[in-house]
């Protein structure tokens, strides 16, 4: 596609950043990280490498994890999988105001993002090489912002007050619709119930099919002990479980 699709995705992402810049979030949130800003180089490397084709399926997460996208700029972006399997490693800056308990160390972050190791690990095991997966699929987050409370605890977007949620969700809905249009996607598969619900709300009149797989978070008791097997069964039930390709 000679970069045309990837260029549209990058433009849509930069527009979203501009639209989110003026939003204000109050207590108990004390810090807001936007990795699309301080980890832009890594995120745009991800788009250039894997977002320049039409996609049948978009896998949609909720928002960045503190040891995943917050560090690498890639959705579910556990450092090891982003660097060693996706082949992406770029300099990463810092949020404007950084929480002392949630430092951004970029690709030097020593901690794993469990959700990312499960998601990308299952994809790597099934497809072998990233090009085989991304031929028809893409992974994105509904909301690019990480919300942190004074204690260092994450606050998920669904827990924000209504007067903060509504303007945020309106912008994220528009971004999701734009991604679907650019990729001409037939499916959006929510990774967890929140992403599925937001996709149904944003895409209800677009003729796009929406499904869901179990969220791989360790905080989700249903994700134990075999998240990969559960997700594969859910994909098969949706009619989306492609055949295994040897490495």
Coordinates of N, CA and C in Angstrom, one line a residue:
X1 N 0.8 -1.2 0.0 CA 0.0 0.0 0.0 C 0.9 1.3 0.0
X2 N 2.2 1.1 0.0 CA 3.1 2.2 -0.1 C 3.0 3.3 1.0
X3 N 2.5 2.8 2.1 CA 2.5 3.8 3.3 C 1.2 4.6 3.4
X4 N 0.3 4.4 2.4 CA -0.9 5.3 2.4 C -1.8 5.0 3.6
X5 N -2.1 3.7 3.9 CA -3.0 3.4 5.0 C -2.3 3.7 6.3
X6 N -1.1 3.4 6.5 CA -0.4 3.7 7.7 C -0.3 5.2 7.9
X7 N -0.2 6.0 6.9 CA -0.2 7.4 7.0 C -1.5 7.9 7.5
X8 N -2.6 7.3 7.1 CA -4.0 7.7 7.5 C -4.1 7.4 9.0
X9 N -3.6 6.2 9.4 CA -3.7 5.8 10.8 C -2.9 6.7 11.7
X10 N -1.7 7.1 11.3 CA -0.9 8.0 12.1 C -1.6 9.4 12.2
X11 N -2.2 9.8 11.1 CA -2.9 11.1 11.1 C -4.1 11.1 12.1
X12 N -4.8 10.0 12.1 CA -6.0 9.8 13.0 C -5.5 9.8 14.4
X13 N -4.4 9.1 14.7 CA -3.9 9.0 16.0 C -3.4 10.4 16.5
X14 N -2.8 11.2 15.7 CA -2.3 12.5 16.1 C -3.5 13.4 16.4
X15 N -4.6 13.3 15.6 CA -5.8 14.0 15.8 C -6.4 13.7 17.1
X16 N -6.4 12.4 17.5 CA -6.9 12.0 18.8 C -6.1 12.6 19.9
X17 N -4.8 12.6 19.8 CA -4.0 13.2 20.8 C -4.3 14.7 21.0
X18 N -4.5 15.4 19.9 CA -4.8 16.8 20.0 C -6.2 17.0 20.7
X19 N -7.1 16.1 20.4 CA -8.5 16.2 21.0 C -8.5 15.9 22.5
X20 N -7.6 15.0 22.9 CA -7.5 14.6 24.3 C -6.8 15.6 25.2
X21 N -5.9 16.4 24.5 CA -5.0 17.3 25.3 C -5.7 18.2 26.2
X22 N -6.9 18.7 25.9 CA -7.6 19.7 26.7 C -8.5 19.1 27.8
X23 N -8.6 17.8 27.9 CA -9.5 17.2 28.9 C -8.8 17.2 30.2
X24 N -9.7 17.4 31.2 CA -9.2 17.5 32.6 C -9.8 16.4 33.4
X25 N -9.0 15.7 34.3 CA -9.5 14.6 35.1 C -9.1 14.9 36.6
X26 N -10.1 14.7 37.4 CA -10.0 15.1 38.8 C -9.8 13.9 39.7
X27 N -9.8 14.1 41.0 CA -9.6 13.1 42.1 C -10.6 12.0 41.9
X28 N -10.1 10.8 42.1 CA -8.9 10.3 42.7 C -7.7 10.2 41.7
X29 N -8.0 10.5 40.4 CA -6.9 10.5 39.5 C -5.9 11.7 39.7
X30 N -4.6 11.4 39.8 CA -3.7 12.4 40.0 C -2.7 12.6 38.9
X31 N -2.5 11.5 38.1 CA -1.6 11.5 36.9 C -2.2 10.8 35.7
X32 N -2.0 11.4 34.6 CA -2.6 10.9 33.3 C -1.4 10.8 32.3
X33 N -1.1 9.5 31.9 CA -0.1 9.3 30.9 C -0.7 9.1 29.5
X34 N -0.1 9.7 28.5 CA -0.5 9.5 27.1 C 0.7 9.0 26.3
X35 N 0.9 7.7 26.2 CA 2.0 7.2 25.5 C 2.0 7.5 24.0
X36 N 0.9 7.9 23.5 CA 0.9 8.4 22.1 C 1.7 9.6 21.9
X37 N 1.9 10.3 23.0 CA 2.8 11.5 23.0 C 4.2 11.2 23.2
X38 N 4.5 10.7 24.4 CA 5.9 10.5 24.9 C 6.6 9.3 24.3
X39 N 5.7 8.3 23.8 CA 6.3 7.1 23.1 C 5.8 7.1 21.6
X40 N 5.7 8.3 21.1 CA 5.1 8.4 19.7 C 6.0 7.6 18.7
X41 N 7.3 7.7 18.8 CA 8.2 7.1 17.9 C 8.0 5.6 17.8
X42 N 7.8 5.0 19.0 CA 7.6 3.5 19.0 C 6.2 3.2 18.5
X43 N 5.2 4.0 18.8 CA 3.8 3.7 18.4 C 3.7 3.9 16.9
X44 N 4.4 4.9 16.3 CA 4.3 5.1 14.9 C 5.2 4.0 14.1
X45 N 6.2 3.5 14.8 CA 6.9 2.4 14.2 C 6.0 1.2 14.1
X46 N 5.2 1.0 15.1 CA 4.3 -0.1 15.1 C 3.3 0.0 13.9
X47 N 2.8 1.2 13.7 CA 1.8 1.5 12.7 C 2.5 1.3 11.3
X48 N 3.7 1.9 11.1 CA 4.4 1.7 9.9 C 4.7 0.3 9.5
X49 N 5.0 -0.5 10.5 CA 5.4 -1.9 10.3 C 4.3 -2.8 10.1
X50 N 3.1 -2.5 10.7 CA 2.0 -3.5 10.7 C 0.7 -2.9 10.4
X51 N 0.6 -1.6 10.1 CA -0.7 -1.0 9.9 C -0.9 -0.4 8.5
X52 N -0.2 -1.0 7.5 CA -0.3 -0.5 6.2 C -1.0 -1.4 5.2
X53 N -1.9 -2.2 5.7 CA -2.8 -3.1 4.9 C -4.2 -3.0 5.4
X54 N -5.2 -3.3 4.5 CA -6.5 -3.5 5.0 C -6.6 -4.7 5.9
X55 N -7.4 -4.6 6.9 CA -7.5 -5.6 8.0 C -9.0 -6.1 8.1
X56 N -9.1 -7.4 8.2 CA -10.4 -8.0 8.5 C -10.8 -7.8 9.9
X57 N -9.9 -7.9 10.9 CA -10.2 -7.9 12.3 C -9.4 -6.9 13.0
X58 N -10.0 -6.1 13.9 CA -9.3 -5.3 14.8 C -9.6 -5.8 16.2
X59 N -8.5 -6.2 16.9 CA -8.6 -6.6 18.3 C -8.5 -5.3 19.1
X60 N -9.4 -5.1 20.1 CA -9.5 -3.8 20.8 C -9.4 -4.0 22.3
X61 N -8.3 -3.4 22.8 CA -8.2 -3.4 24.3 C -8.8 -2.2 24.9
X62 N -8.7 -2.1 26.2 CA -9.3 -1.0 27.0 C -8.5 0.2 26.9
X63 N -7.3 0.2 27.6 CA -6.4 1.3 27.7 C -5.0 0.8 28.1
X64 N -4.0 1.6 28.1 CA -2.6 1.1 28.4 C -2.5 0.5 29.8
X65 N -1.6 -0.5 29.8 CA -1.2 -1.0 31.1 C 0.1 -0.3 31.5
X66 N 0.4 -0.3 32.8 CA 1.6 0.5 33.3 C 2.9 -0.1 32.9
X67 N 2.9 -1.4 32.6 CA 4.2 -2.1 32.2 C 4.1 -2.6 30.7
X68 N 3.1 -2.1 30.0 CA 2.9 -2.5 28.6 C 3.0 -1.2 27.7
X69 N 1.9 -0.8 27.2 CA 1.8 0.3 26.3 C 2.4 1.6 27.0
X70 N 2.2 1.7 28.3 CA 2.8 2.9 29.0 C 4.3 3.0 28.8
X71 N 5.0 1.8 28.6 CA 6.4 1.8 28.5 C 6.9 1.7 27.0
X72 N 6.1 1.1 26.1 CA 6.6 0.8 24.8 C 5.8 1.5 23.7
X73 N 4.6 2.1 24.0 CA 3.8 2.7 23.0 C 3.0 1.8 22.1
X74 N 3.0 0.5 22.4 CA 2.3 -0.5 21.6 C 1.3 -1.2 22.5
X75 N 0.0 -1.3 22.0 CA -1.0 -1.9 22.7 C -0.6 -3.3 23.3
X76 N -0.9 -3.6 24.5 CA -0.6 -4.8 25.2 C 1.0 -5.0 25.2
X77 N 1.7 -3.9 25.1 CA 3.1 -3.9 24.7 C 4.1 -4.3 25.7
X78 N 4.1 -5.6 26.2 CA 5.1 -6.1 27.0 C 6.5 -5.9 26.3
X79 N 7.5 -5.5 27.0 CA 8.8 -5.1 26.4 C 9.4 -6.2 25.6
X80 N 9.4 -7.4 26.2 CA 10.0 -8.5 25.5 C 9.4 -8.9 24.1
X81 N 8.1 -8.9 24.1 CA 7.4 -9.2 22.8 C 7.5 -8.1 21.8
X82 N 7.4 -6.8 22.3 CA 7.5 -5.7 21.3 C 8.9 -5.7 20.7
X83 N 9.9 -5.9 21.5 CA 11.3 -5.8 21.0 C 11.7 -7.0 20.2
X84 N 11.4 -8.2 20.8 CA 12.0 -9.4 20.3 C 11.1 -10.1 19.2
X85 N 9.8 -9.9 19.3 CA 8.9 -10.6 18.3 C 8.4 -9.6 17.3
X86 N 7.9 -8.4 17.7 CA 7.5 -7.4 16.8 C 8.7 -6.7 16.1
X87 N 9.9 -6.7 16.8 CA 11.0 -6.1 16.2 C 11.0 -4.5 16.3
X88 N 10.4 -4.0 17.4 CA 10.3 -2.6 17.6 C 11.0 -2.2 18.8
X89 N 11.9 -1.2 18.7 CA 12.6 -0.6 19.9 C 13.0 0.8 19.5
X90 N 12.4 1.8 20.2 CA 12.6 3.2 19.9 C 12.8 3.9 21.2
X91 N 13.5 5.1 21.2 CA 13.6 5.9 22.4 C 12.2 6.3 22.9
X92 N 12.0 6.3 24.2 CA 10.8 6.7 24.8 C 11.0 7.8 25.8
X93 N 10.2 8.8 25.7 CA 10.3 9.9 26.6 C 9.6 9.7 27.9
X94 N 9.1 10.8 28.5 CA 8.4 10.7 29.8 C 7.1 11.5 29.8
X95 N 6.1 11.1 30.6 CA 4.9 11.9 30.7 C 5.3 13.3 31.3
X96 N 4.4 14.2 31.1 CA 4.7 15.6 31.6 C 4.9 15.6 33.1
X97 N 4.0 14.9 33.8 CA 4.1 14.7 35.3 C 4.1 13.2 35.6
X98 N 5.2 12.7 36.1 CA 5.4 11.3 36.3 C 5.2 10.9 37.8
X99 N 4.4 9.8 37.9 CA 4.1 9.3 39.3 C 5.4 8.5 39.8
X100 N 5.9 8.8 41.0 CA 7.1 8.2 41.4 C 7.0 6.6 41.5
X101 N 5.8 6.1 41.7 CA 5.6 4.7 41.8 C 5.3 4.0 40.4
X102 N 5.2 4.9 39.4 CA 4.9 4.3 38.0 C 5.9 5.0 37.1
X103 N 7.2 4.9 37.2 CA 8.1 5.5 36.3 C 8.1 4.9 34.9
X104 N 8.3 5.7 33.9 CA 8.4 5.2 32.6 C 9.9 5.0 32.2
X105 N 10.2 3.7 32.0 CA 11.6 3.4 31.7 C 11.8 2.9 30.3
X106 N 10.7 2.9 29.5 CA 10.7 2.5 28.1 C 11.1 1.1 28.0
X107 N 12.0 0.8 27.0 CA 12.4 -0.5 26.7 C 13.4 -1.1 27.8
X108 N 13.8 -0.3 28.8 CA 14.6 -0.7 29.9 C 13.7 -1.2 31.1
X109 N 12.4 -1.1 30.9 CA 11.5 -1.6 32.0 C 11.7 -3.1 32.3
X110 N 12.1 -3.4 33.5 CA 12.4 -4.8 33.8 C 11.1 -5.7 34.1
X111 N 10.0 -5.1 34.2 CA 8.8 -5.8 34.5 C 8.0 -6.2 33.3
X112 N 7.3 -7.4 33.4 CA 6.5 -7.8 32.3 C 5.1 -7.4 32.5
X113 N 4.4 -7.2 31.3 CA 3.0 -6.9 31.3 C 2.3 -8.2 31.0
X114 N 1.7 -8.8 32.1 CA 1.1 -10.1 32.0 C 0.1 -10.2 30.9
X115 N -0.8 -9.2 30.8 CA -1.8 -9.2 29.7 C -1.1 -9.3 28.3
X116 N 0.0 -8.6 28.2 CA 0.7 -8.5 26.9 C 1.4 -9.8 26.6
X117 N 2.0 -10.4 27.7 CA 2.7 -11.7 27.4 C 1.7 -12.8 27.0
X118 N 0.5 -12.7 27.6 CA -0.5 -13.7 27.2 C -1.0 -13.5 25.8
X119 N -1.4 -12.2 25.5 CA -2.0 -12.0 24.2 C -1.0 -12.2 23.1
X120 N 0.2 -11.5 23.2 CA 1.2 -11.6 22.1 C 1.8 -13.0 22.1
X121 N 1.9 -13.6 23.3 CA 2.4 -15.0 23.3 C 1.5 -16.0 22.6
X122 N 0.2 -15.9 22.8 CA -0.7 -16.7 22.1 C -0.7 -16.5 20.6
X123 N -0.6 -15.2 20.2 CA -0.5 -14.9 18.8 C 0.7 -15.4 18.1
X124 N 1.9 -15.2 18.8 CA 3.1 -15.7 18.3 C 3.1 -17.2 18.1
X125 N 2.6 -17.9 19.1 CA 2.5 -19.4 19.1 C 1.7 -19.9 17.9
X126 N 0.6 -19.2 17.6 CA -0.4 -19.6 16.6 C 0.1 -19.3 15.2
X127 N 0.7 -18.0 15.1 CA 1.0 -17.6 13.7 C 2.5 -17.7 13.4
X128 N 3.4 -17.8 14.3 CA 4.8 -18.0 14.0 C 5.5 -16.7 13.8
X129 N 5.2 -16.0 12.8 CA 5.8 -14.7 12.5 C 4.7 -13.6 12.5
X130 N 5.1 -12.4 12.9 CA 4.1 -11.3 13.1 C 3.5 -11.0 11.7
X131 N 4.2 -11.0 10.6 CA 3.6 -10.7 9.3 C 2.4 -11.6 9.0
X132 N 2.4 -12.8 9.5 CA 1.3 -13.7 9.2 C 0.0 -13.2 9.9
X133 N 0.2 -12.8 11.2 CA -0.9 -12.3 11.9 C -1.4 -11.0 11.4
X134 N -0.5 -10.1 11.1 CA -0.9 -8.7 10.7 C -1.4 -8.6 9.3
X135 N -1.3 -9.7 8.5 CA -1.9 -9.7 7.2 C -3.4 -9.4 7.2
X136 N -4.1 -9.9 8.2 CA -5.5 -9.6 8.3 C -6.0 -9.0 9.6
X137 N -5.1 -8.8 10.6 CA -5.4 -8.4 11.9 C -4.6 -7.1 12.3
X138 N -5.2 -6.5 13.3 CA -4.5 -5.3 14.0 C -4.9 -5.3 15.4
X139 N -4.1 -4.8 16.3 CA -4.4 -4.6 17.7 C -4.3 -3.2 18.1
X140 N -5.4 -2.7 18.7 CA -5.4 -1.2 19.1 C -6.0 -1.2 20.5
X141 N -5.9 0.0 21.1 CA -6.7 0.3 22.3 C -7.8 1.3 22.1
X142 N -8.9 1.1 22.8 CA -10.0 2.0 22.7 C -9.6 3.4 23.2
X143 N -9.0 3.5 24.4 CA -8.5 4.7 25.0 C -7.0 4.7 25.1
X144 N -6.3 5.7 24.7 CA -4.8 5.7 24.8 C -4.3 6.2 26.1
X145 N -5.1 6.6 27.1 CA -4.7 7.2 28.3 C -4.6 6.2 29.5
X146 N -3.6 6.3 30.3 CA -3.4 5.6 31.5 C -3.7 6.5 32.7
X147 N -4.7 6.1 33.6 CA -5.1 6.9 34.7 C -4.5 6.3 36.0
X148 N -3.8 7.2 36.8 CA -3.2 6.7 38.0 C -3.6 7.5 39.2
X149 N -4.0 6.8 40.3 CA -4.4 7.4 41.5 C -3.1 7.8 42.4
X150 N -3.3 8.5 43.4 CA -2.2 9.0 44.2 C -1.4 7.8 44.8
X151 N -2.0 6.7 45.1 CA -1.4 5.5 45.6 C -0.5 4.8 44.6
X152 N -0.7 5.1 43.3 CA -0.1 4.4 42.2 C -1.0 3.4 41.6
X153 N -2.2 3.2 42.1 CA -3.1 2.3 41.5 C -3.7 2.8 40.2
X154 N -4.0 1.9 39.3 CA -4.6 2.2 38.1 C -6.1 2.5 38.3
X155 N -6.6 3.4 37.5 CA -8.1 3.7 37.5 C -8.5 3.5 36.1
X156 N -9.4 2.5 35.8 CA -9.8 2.2 34.5 C -10.8 3.3 34.0
X157 N -10.9 3.5 32.7 CA -11.8 4.5 32.1 C -13.2 4.4 32.5
X158 N -13.7 3.2 32.7 CA -15.1 3.0 33.0 C -15.4 3.5 34.5
X159 N -14.4 3.7 35.3 CA -14.6 4.1 36.7 C -14.5 5.6 36.8
X160 N -14.3 6.3 35.7 CA -14.2 7.8 35.8 C -15.7 8.4 36.0
X161 N -15.8 9.5 36.6 CA -17.1 10.2 36.7 C -17.7 10.4 35.3
X162 N -19.0 10.5 35.3 CA -19.7 10.6 34.0 C -19.3 11.9 33.2
X163 N -19.1 13.0 34.0 CA -18.7 14.3 33.3 C -17.3 14.2 32.7
X164 N -16.5 13.2 33.2 CA -15.2 13.0 32.6 C -15.2 11.9 31.5
X165 N -16.0 10.9 31.7 CA -16.1 9.8 30.8 C -16.7 10.3 29.4
X166 N -17.8 11.0 29.5 CA -18.5 11.3 28.2 C -17.7 12.0 27.2
X167 N -17.0 13.1 27.5 CA -16.1 13.7 26.5 C -15.0 12.8 26.0
X168 N -14.4 12.1 26.9 CA -13.3 11.1 26.6 C -13.9 10.1 25.6
X169 N -15.0 9.4 26.0 CA -15.5 8.4 25.2 C -16.0 8.9 23.8
X170 N -16.5 10.1 23.8 CA -16.9 10.6 22.5 C -15.7 10.7 21.5
X171 N -14.6 11.1 22.0 CA -13.4 11.2 21.1 C -12.9 9.8 20.8
X172 N -12.9 8.9 21.7 CA -12.4 7.6 21.5 C -13.3 6.8 20.5
X173 N -14.6 7.0 20.7 CA -15.6 6.4 19.7 C -15.3 6.9 18.3
X174 N -15.1 8.2 18.1 CA -14.8 8.7 16.8 C -13.5 8.1 16.2
X175 N -12.5 7.9 17.1 CA -11.2 7.3 16.6 C -11.4 5.9 16.2
X176 N -12.2 5.1 17.0 CA -12.5 3.7 16.6 C -13.2 3.7 15.2
X177 N -14.2 4.5 15.0 CA -14.9 4.6 13.7 C -13.9 4.9 12.6
X178 N -13.0 5.8 12.9 CA -12.0 6.2 11.8 C -11.1 5.0 11.5
X179 N -10.6 4.3 12.5 CA -9.8 3.1 12.3 C -10.5 2.0 11.5
X180 N -11.8 1.8 11.8 CA -12.6 0.8 11.1 C -12.7 1.2 9.6
X181 N -12.9 2.5 9.4 CA -13.1 3.0 8.0 C -11.8 2.9 7.2
X182 N -10.6 3.3 7.9 CA -9.3 3.2 7.2 C -9.0 1.7 6.8
X183 N -9.2 0.8 7.8 CA -8.8 -0.5 7.6 C -9.9 -1.3 6.8
X184 N -11.1 -0.7 6.7 CA -12.2 -1.4 6.1 C -12.5 -2.8 6.8
X185 N -12.4 -2.7 8.1 CA -12.5 -3.9 9.0 C -13.9 -4.4 8.9
X186 N -14.0 -5.7 9.0 CA -15.3 -6.4 9.0 C -15.7 -6.7 10.5
X187 N -14.7 -6.9 11.3 CA -14.9 -7.3 12.7 C -14.1 -6.4 13.6
X188 N -14.7 -6.1 14.8 CA -13.9 -5.6 16.0 C -14.2 -6.6 17.1
X189 N -13.1 -7.1 17.6 CA -13.2 -8.1 18.7 C -12.7 -7.4 20.0
X190 N -13.6 -7.2 20.9 CA -13.2 -6.6 22.2 C -12.4 -7.6 23.0
X191 N -11.2 -7.1 23.6 CA -10.5 -7.9 24.5 C -11.0 -7.6 25.9
X192 N -12.0 -8.3 26.3 CA -12.8 -7.9 27.5 C -14.1 -7.3 27.2
X193 N -15.0 -7.2 28.2 CA -16.3 -6.8 28.0 C -16.4 -5.2 27.8
X194 N -15.5 -4.5 28.5 CA -15.6 -3.0 28.3 C -15.4 -2.7 26.8
X195 N -14.3 -3.2 26.2 CA -14.0 -2.9 24.8 C -15.1 -3.3 23.9
X196 N -15.7 -4.5 24.2 CA -16.8 -5.0 23.4 C -18.0 -4.0 23.4
X197 N -18.3 -3.6 24.6 CA -19.4 -2.6 24.8 C -19.2 -1.3 24.1
X198 N -18.0 -0.8 24.2 CA -17.7 0.5 23.6 C -17.7 0.3 22.0
X199 N -17.2 -0.8 21.5 CA -17.3 -1.0 20.1 C -18.7 -1.1 19.6
X200 N -19.6 -1.8 20.4 CA -21.0 -1.9 20.0 C -21.6 -0.5 20.0
X201 N -21.3 0.3 21.0 CA -21.9 1.7 21.0 C -21.4 2.5 19.9
X202 N -20.1 2.5 19.6 CA -19.5 3.3 18.6 C -19.9 2.9 17.1
X203 N -20.1 1.6 17.0 CA -20.2 1.0 15.6 C -21.6 0.5 15.3
X204 N -22.5 0.8 16.2 CA -23.9 0.1 16.1 C -24.5 0.2 14.7
X205 N -24.3 1.3 14.0 CA -25.0 1.5 12.7 C -24.1 1.3 11.5
X206 N -23.0 0.7 11.7 CA -22.0 0.6 10.6 C -21.9 -0.7 9.9
X207 N -22.7 -1.7 10.4 CA -22.6 -3.0 9.8 C -21.3 -3.8 10.1
X208 N -20.6 -3.3 11.1 CA -19.4 -4.1 11.5 C -19.8 -5.1 12.6
X209 N -19.3 -6.3 12.4 CA -19.6 -7.3 13.4 C -18.7 -7.1 14.6
X210 N -19.2 -7.3 15.8 CA -18.5 -7.1 17.1 C -18.6 -8.4 17.9
X211 N -17.4 -8.8 18.4 CA -17.3 -10.0 19.3 C -16.5 -9.7 20.5
X212 N -16.2 -10.7 21.3 CA -15.4 -10.5 22.5 C -14.6 -11.8 22.8
X213 N -13.4 -11.6 23.3 CA -12.7 -12.6 23.9 C -12.4 -12.2 25.4
X214 N -12.0 -13.2 26.2 CA -11.7 -13.0 27.6 C -10.5 -12.1 27.7
X215 N -10.5 -11.2 28.7 CA -9.4 -10.3 28.9 C -8.3 -11.1 29.6
X216 N -7.0 -11.0 29.2 CA -5.9 -11.8 29.7 C -5.4 -11.2 31.0
X217 N -5.9 -10.2 31.6 CA -5.4 -9.6 32.8 C -5.3 -10.7 34.0
X218 N -4.2 -10.7 34.8 CA -4.2 -11.6 35.9 C -5.2 -11.2 37.0
X219 N -5.8 -10.0 36.9 CA -6.8 -9.6 37.8 C -8.1 -10.3 37.5
X220 N -8.2 -10.9 36.3 CA -9.4 -11.6 35.9 C -9.3 -13.1 36.2
X221 N -10.1 -13.6 37.3 CA -9.9 -15.0 37.7 C -10.3 -15.9 36.6
X222 N -11.1 -15.5 35.6 CA -11.5 -16.5 34.5 C -10.3 -16.6 33.5
X223 N -9.3 -15.8 33.6 CA -8.2 -15.9 32.7 C -7.2 -17.0 33.1
X224 N -7.4 -17.6 34.2 CA -6.6 -18.7 34.7 C -7.3 -20.0 34.5
X225 N -6.6 -21.2 34.3 CA -5.2 -21.2 34.1 C -4.7 -21.2 32.6
X226 N -5.7 -21.3 31.7 CA -5.4 -21.4 30.3 C -6.1 -20.3 29.5
X227 N -5.6 -19.1 29.6 CA -6.2 -18.0 28.8 C -6.2 -18.3 27.3
X228 N -5.0 -18.7 26.8 CA -4.9 -18.9 25.4 C -5.9 -19.9 24.9
X229 N -6.1 -21.0 25.6 CA -7.1 -22.0 25.2 C -8.5 -21.4 25.2
X230 N -8.8 -20.6 26.2 CA -10.2 -20.0 26.3 C -10.4 -19.0 25.1
X231 N -9.3 -18.2 24.9 CA -9.5 -17.2 23.8 C -9.6 -17.9 22.4
X232 N -8.9 -19.0 22.2 CA -8.9 -19.7 21.0 C -10.3 -20.3 20.8
X233 N -10.9 -20.8 21.8 CA -12.3 -21.4 21.7 C -13.3 -20.3 21.4
X234 N -13.1 -19.1 22.0 CA -14.0 -18.0 21.8 C -13.9 -17.5 20.3
X235 N -12.6 -17.4 19.8 CA -12.4 -17.0 18.4 C -13.0 -18.1 17.5
X236 N -12.9 -19.3 17.8 CA -13.5 -20.4 17.0 C -15.0 -20.3 16.9
X237 N -15.6 -19.9 18.1 CA -17.1 -19.8 18.1 C -17.5 -18.6 17.3
X238 N -16.7 -17.6 17.2 CA -17.0 -16.4 16.3 C -16.7 -16.7 14.8
X239 N -16.1 -17.8 14.6 CA -15.7 -18.2 13.2 C -14.5 -17.5 12.7
X240 N -13.6 -17.1 13.7 CA -12.4 -16.3 13.3 C -11.1 -16.9 13.7
X241 N -11.1 -18.2 14.1 CA -9.9 -18.8 14.5 C -9.2 -19.4 13.2
X242 N -8.2 -18.6 12.7 CA -7.5 -19.0 11.5 C -6.7 -20.3 11.8
X243 N -6.3 -21.0 10.8 CA -5.5 -22.2 10.9 C -4.1 -21.8 11.4
X244 N -3.5 -22.8 12.2 CA -2.2 -22.6 12.7 C -1.2 -22.6 11.6
X245 N -0.2 -21.7 11.6 CA 0.8 -21.7 10.6 C 2.1 -22.0 11.3
X246 N 2.9 -22.9 10.7 CA 4.2 -23.2 11.3 C 5.2 -22.1 11.2
X247 N 6.1 -22.0 12.2 CA 7.0 -20.9 12.2 C 8.0 -21.0 11.1

